[in-house]
Short mmCIF file of C-alpha atoms in Angstrom, two decimals:
data_model
loop_
_atom_site.label_atom_id
_atom_site.label_comp_id
_atom_site.label_asym_id
_atom_site.label_seq_id
_atom_site.Cartn_x
_atom_site.Cartn_y
_atom_site.Cartn_z
CA ARG O 102 0.00 0.00 0.00
CA LEU O 103 2.79 2.41 0.91
CA ILE O 104 4.72 1.67 -2.29
CA ASP O 105 1.56 2.17 -4.38
CA ARG O 106 0.92 5.52 -2.72
CA PHE O 107 4.55 6.50 -3.18
CA PHE O 108 4.38 5.96 -6.94
CA MET O 109 1.11 7.88 -7.03
CA GLY O 110 2.91 10.89 -5.51
CA LYS O 111 0.97 10.74 -2.26
CA VAL O 112 3.90 10.38 0.16
CA VAL O 113 5.53 13.34 1.93
CA PRO O 114 8.84 12.68 3.75
CA PHE O 115 8.97 13.97 7.33
CA ALA O 116 12.60 14.43 8.44
CA GLY O 117 13.79 14.92 12.00
CA ALA O 118 17.14 15.56 13.70
CA GLY O 119 18.57 12.13 12.86
CA ILE O 120 18.92 12.88 9.15
CA SER O 121 21.38 15.75 9.81
CA ILE O 122 23.15 14.46 12.91
CA ASN O 123 26.39 13.67 11.04
CA ALA O 124 26.38 16.81 8.87
CA GLU O 125 29.51 18.89 9.46
CA TYR O 126 30.81 22.43 9.11
CA LYS O 127 34.52 22.99 9.80
CA ASP O 128 34.74 19.43 11.12
CA LYS O 129 32.06 20.12 13.72
CA ARG O 130 28.79 18.22 13.99
CA LEU O 131 26.69 21.25 14.90
CA ALA O 132 23.33 19.46 14.56
CA ASP O 133 24.20 16.56 16.88
CA THR O 134 21.75 17.05 19.77
CA ASN O 135 24.07 15.32 22.26
CA ILE O 136 26.89 17.73 21.38
CA MET O 137 24.48 20.67 21.54
CA ALA O 138 23.34 19.64 25.03
CA LYS O 139 26.95 19.35 26.24
CA THR O 140 27.74 22.80 24.83
CA VAL O 141 24.83 24.44 26.68
CA ALA O 142 25.68 22.54 29.90
CA LYS O 143 29.30 23.77 29.68
CA LYS O 144 28.16 27.39 29.18
CA LEU O 145 25.85 27.09 32.19
CA PHE O 146 28.66 25.64 34.25
CA ASP O 147 30.87 28.61 33.26
CA LEU O 148 28.16 30.94 34.59
CA TYR O 149 28.13 29.25 38.02
CA ASP O 150 30.86 31.46 39.53
CA LYS O 151 29.80 34.62 37.70
CA LYS O 152 26.12 34.83 38.62
CA GLU O 153 25.16 34.58 42.26
CA GLN O 154 21.45 34.12 41.50
CA TRP O 155 22.21 31.28 39.08
CA ALA O 156 24.55 29.55 41.55
CA LYS O 157 21.88 29.84 44.26
CA TRP O 158 19.29 28.33 41.90
CA CYS O 159 21.65 25.42 41.18
CA ARG O 160 22.07 24.69 44.87
CA CYS O 161 18.32 24.87 45.50
CA SER O 162 16.80 23.28 42.39
CA LEU O 163 19.53 20.87 41.29
CA LYS O 164 20.45 20.27 44.94
CA CYS O 165 24.15 20.37 44.13
CA LYS O 166 26.84 21.06 46.69
CA ASN O 167 29.91 21.74 44.57
CA HIS O 168 31.16 22.44 41.03
CA LYS O 169 31.70 18.81 40.16
CA GLU O 170 28.21 17.84 41.22
CA THR O 171 26.73 20.81 39.33
CA MET O 172 28.34 19.74 36.04
CA CYS O 173 27.29 16.13 36.61
CA LEU O 174 23.64 17.14 37.18
CA LEU O 175 23.64 19.53 34.20
CA LYS O 176 24.89 16.77 31.90
CA LYS O 177 21.86 14.68 32.82
CA GLN O 178 19.40 17.33 31.60
CA SER O 179 17.79 17.17 28.13
CA LEU O 180 18.68 19.75 25.46
CA ASP O 181 15.31 21.51 25.69
CA LYS O 182 15.57 21.71 29.50
CA LEU O 183 19.13 23.07 29.31
CA CYS O 184 18.05 25.72 26.79
CA GLU O 185 15.20 26.73 29.08
CA ILE O 186 17.58 26.98 32.06
CA TYR O 187 20.14 28.97 30.02
CA THR O 188 17.51 31.47 28.91
CA TRP O 189 16.38 31.92 32.50
CA ALA O 190 19.95 32.23 33.85
CA THR O 191 21.10 34.79 31.28
CA GLY O 192 18.13 37.14 31.36
CA GLU O 193 16.41 39.13 28.63
CA LYS O 194 19.06 38.70 25.91
CA GLY O 195 19.77 35.08 26.78
CA PHE O 196 17.63 33.52 24.07
CA ARG O 197 19.35 35.39 21.25
CA SER O 198 22.74 34.59 22.74
CA LEU O 199 21.79 30.91 22.99
CA ILE O 200 20.70 30.78 19.34
CA GLU O 201 23.55 32.76 17.78
CA LYS O 202 26.60 32.23 20.01
CA VAL O 203 26.16 29.07 22.07
CA LEU O 204 24.43 26.78 19.57
CA SER O 205 25.66 28.62 16.42
CA ILE O 206 22.30 28.11 14.69
CA PRO O 207 23.16 30.54 11.81
CA ASP O 208 26.07 28.20 10.92
CA PHE O 209 23.59 25.35 10.41
CA SER O 210 23.06 26.90 6.96
CA LYS O 211 26.64 25.83 6.09
CA LEU O 212 26.23 22.14 6.98
CA SER O 213 26.92 19.71 4.14
CA PRO O 214 24.11 17.46 2.84
CA GLN O 215 24.28 13.79 3.79
CA ALA O 216 23.44 10.75 1.65
CA ALA O 217 19.81 10.72 2.84
CA HIS O 218 19.32 14.37 1.80
CA ARG O 219 20.69 13.51 -1.66
CA TYR O 220 18.55 10.40 -2.12
CA ILE O 221 15.39 12.29 -1.19
CA SER O 222 16.41 15.11 -3.55
CA LEU O 223 16.81 12.59 -6.38
CA LEU O 224 13.29 11.29 -5.68
CA ALA O 225 12.11 14.89 -6.07
CA ARG O 226 13.93 15.13 -9.40
CA GLU O 227 12.08 11.96 -10.48
CA GLU O 228 8.88 13.87 -9.54
CA LEU O 229 7.88 11.16 -7.08
CA ILE O 230 7.75 13.78 -4.31
CA ASP O 231 7.52 17.56 -4.41
CA GLU O 232 7.21 18.38 -0.70
CA ILE O 233 9.28 17.70 2.41
CA ILE O 234 8.43 18.52 6.02
CA THR O 235 11.35 18.88 8.42
CA THR O 236 11.92 19.94 12.02
CA ASN O 237 15.54 20.87 11.19
CA TYR O 238 16.95 24.40 10.80
CA ASP O 239 19.74 23.41 8.40
CA CYS O 240 19.76 23.98 4.63
CA CYS O 241 20.88 20.49 3.60
CA PHE O 242 17.75 19.62 1.62
CA GLU O 243 17.80 22.76 -0.51
CA LYS O 244 21.54 22.40 -1.15
CA ALA O 245 21.18 18.74 -2.11
CA TYR O 246 18.28 19.49 -4.47
CA GLN O 247 20.07 22.47 -6.04
CA GLN O 248 23.12 20.26 -6.67
CA THR O 249 21.06 17.82 -8.75
CA PHE O 250 20.88 20.51 -11.46
CA ILE O 251 23.85 21.29 -13.72
CA ASP O 252 23.20 25.05 -13.61
CA ARG O 253 22.52 25.07 -9.81
CA PRO O 254 19.36 27.26 -9.88
CA THR O 255 18.90 29.18 -6.63
CA ASP O 256 15.09 29.01 -6.83
CA ALA O 257 14.80 25.22 -7.29
CA ALA O 258 13.91 24.66 -3.63
CA LEU O 259 11.29 26.83 -1.98
CA VAL O 260 11.69 27.09 1.79
CA ILE O 261 8.46 27.69 3.68
CA THR O 262 8.65 28.66 7.36
CA ASP O 263 5.52 30.72 7.95
CA LEU O 264 2.01 31.48 6.73
CA ASP O 265 3.19 34.11 4.23
CA GLY O 266 5.60 31.63 2.66
CA TYR O 267 2.86 29.00 2.55
CA ARG O 268 0.50 31.37 0.74
CA GLN O 269 3.23 32.38 -1.71
CA PHE O 270 4.77 29.00 -2.56
CA SER O 271 2.57 26.04 -1.55
CA GLY O 272 0.74 25.87 -4.89
CA ARG O 273 3.84 26.27 -7.08
CA PHE O 274 5.21 23.32 -9.06
CA TYR O 275 7.73 24.97 -11.40
CA THR O 276 10.31 27.72 -10.96
CA LYS O 277 10.53 30.80 -13.19
CA SER O 278 13.33 29.04 -15.07
CA GLY O 279 11.05 26.09 -15.78
CA ASN O 280 12.57 23.63 -13.29
CA ARG O 281 10.42 21.45 -11.09
CA CYS O 282 10.51 23.04 -7.61
CA LEU O 283 10.75 21.26 -4.28
CA LYS O 284 8.79 22.75 -1.41
CA ILE O 285 10.52 22.37 1.97
CA TYR O 286 8.37 23.10 5.01
CA LYS O 287 10.64 23.96 7.96
CA ILE O 288 8.27 23.94 10.90
CA ASN O 289 10.87 25.16 13.43
CA GLY O 290 12.43 27.88 11.27
CA CYS O 291 15.41 28.18 8.94
CA ALA O 292 19.08 28.88 9.74
CA GLY O 293 19.54 30.41 6.28
CA LYS O 294 16.84 33.00 6.91
CA LEU O 295 18.25 33.71 10.36
CA LYS O 296 21.68 34.36 8.82
CA GLN O 297 20.20 36.76 6.25
CA ASN O 298 18.01 38.63 8.73
CA LYS O 299 19.06 39.18 12.36
CA ASN O 300 15.46 40.09 13.25
CA TYR O 301 14.13 36.77 11.95
CA PRO O 302 12.10 35.20 14.82
#
C-alpha cells in the first residue's frame, strides 16, 4: 500500500534531527543534539561562579553542593531543559545569545548534505515527491536538491517557514526558469533565513 501511494505521488517525507546528525561544518557536527546539550551545559557551568542568583538556583533546584556535582547534574538534563535553564539564567538577551553564540544556529546553513538528503532530492527530481516537512533548521535539503541541477538554480527549492511563505509558494510546481521546484516546510524555522536577517524570529 505504501509503495503504491509512493508511486502515485501521495507520500511526503517527514525528516527529523537524525537525518542531519552527522552533517559537518569545519569538522564540527553542529546538529548533533548530544553535542548541543553538552555545549549548553558547559556554558551554564561557566556561569556558576559569575552569577550569584544562578549559583543559588543550582544549589536549591539541582540540589548540588559543589562544582563537580553541578556539572554532573547539568549533563543529565535534556537539550530543551538546558536551553530553558540557560535562557532563565542569562536574562532578557539570553535567548538570542543561545541561538547565535552558544548553539551557532546561523552556521547550520553551512552544513553539508548527507546521503539521505541527496537520495530524497533525487526522488524529487524523479517527480515522485515535491514536498518535504522537516523539524531541522539546516539547509541540507535545498543544497542537495540544487546540486542535482547542472546550472545550480537558486530558486529550485522553496523554503516555507511561515504562513506568508505558505500562501506564496505552496501551490507552485515549477520555478521561473522552468525547473520542477521542491517545497521544503521547515516547521521550526530556517538557519539560512536567520543568517540573512538578524530580526528573523
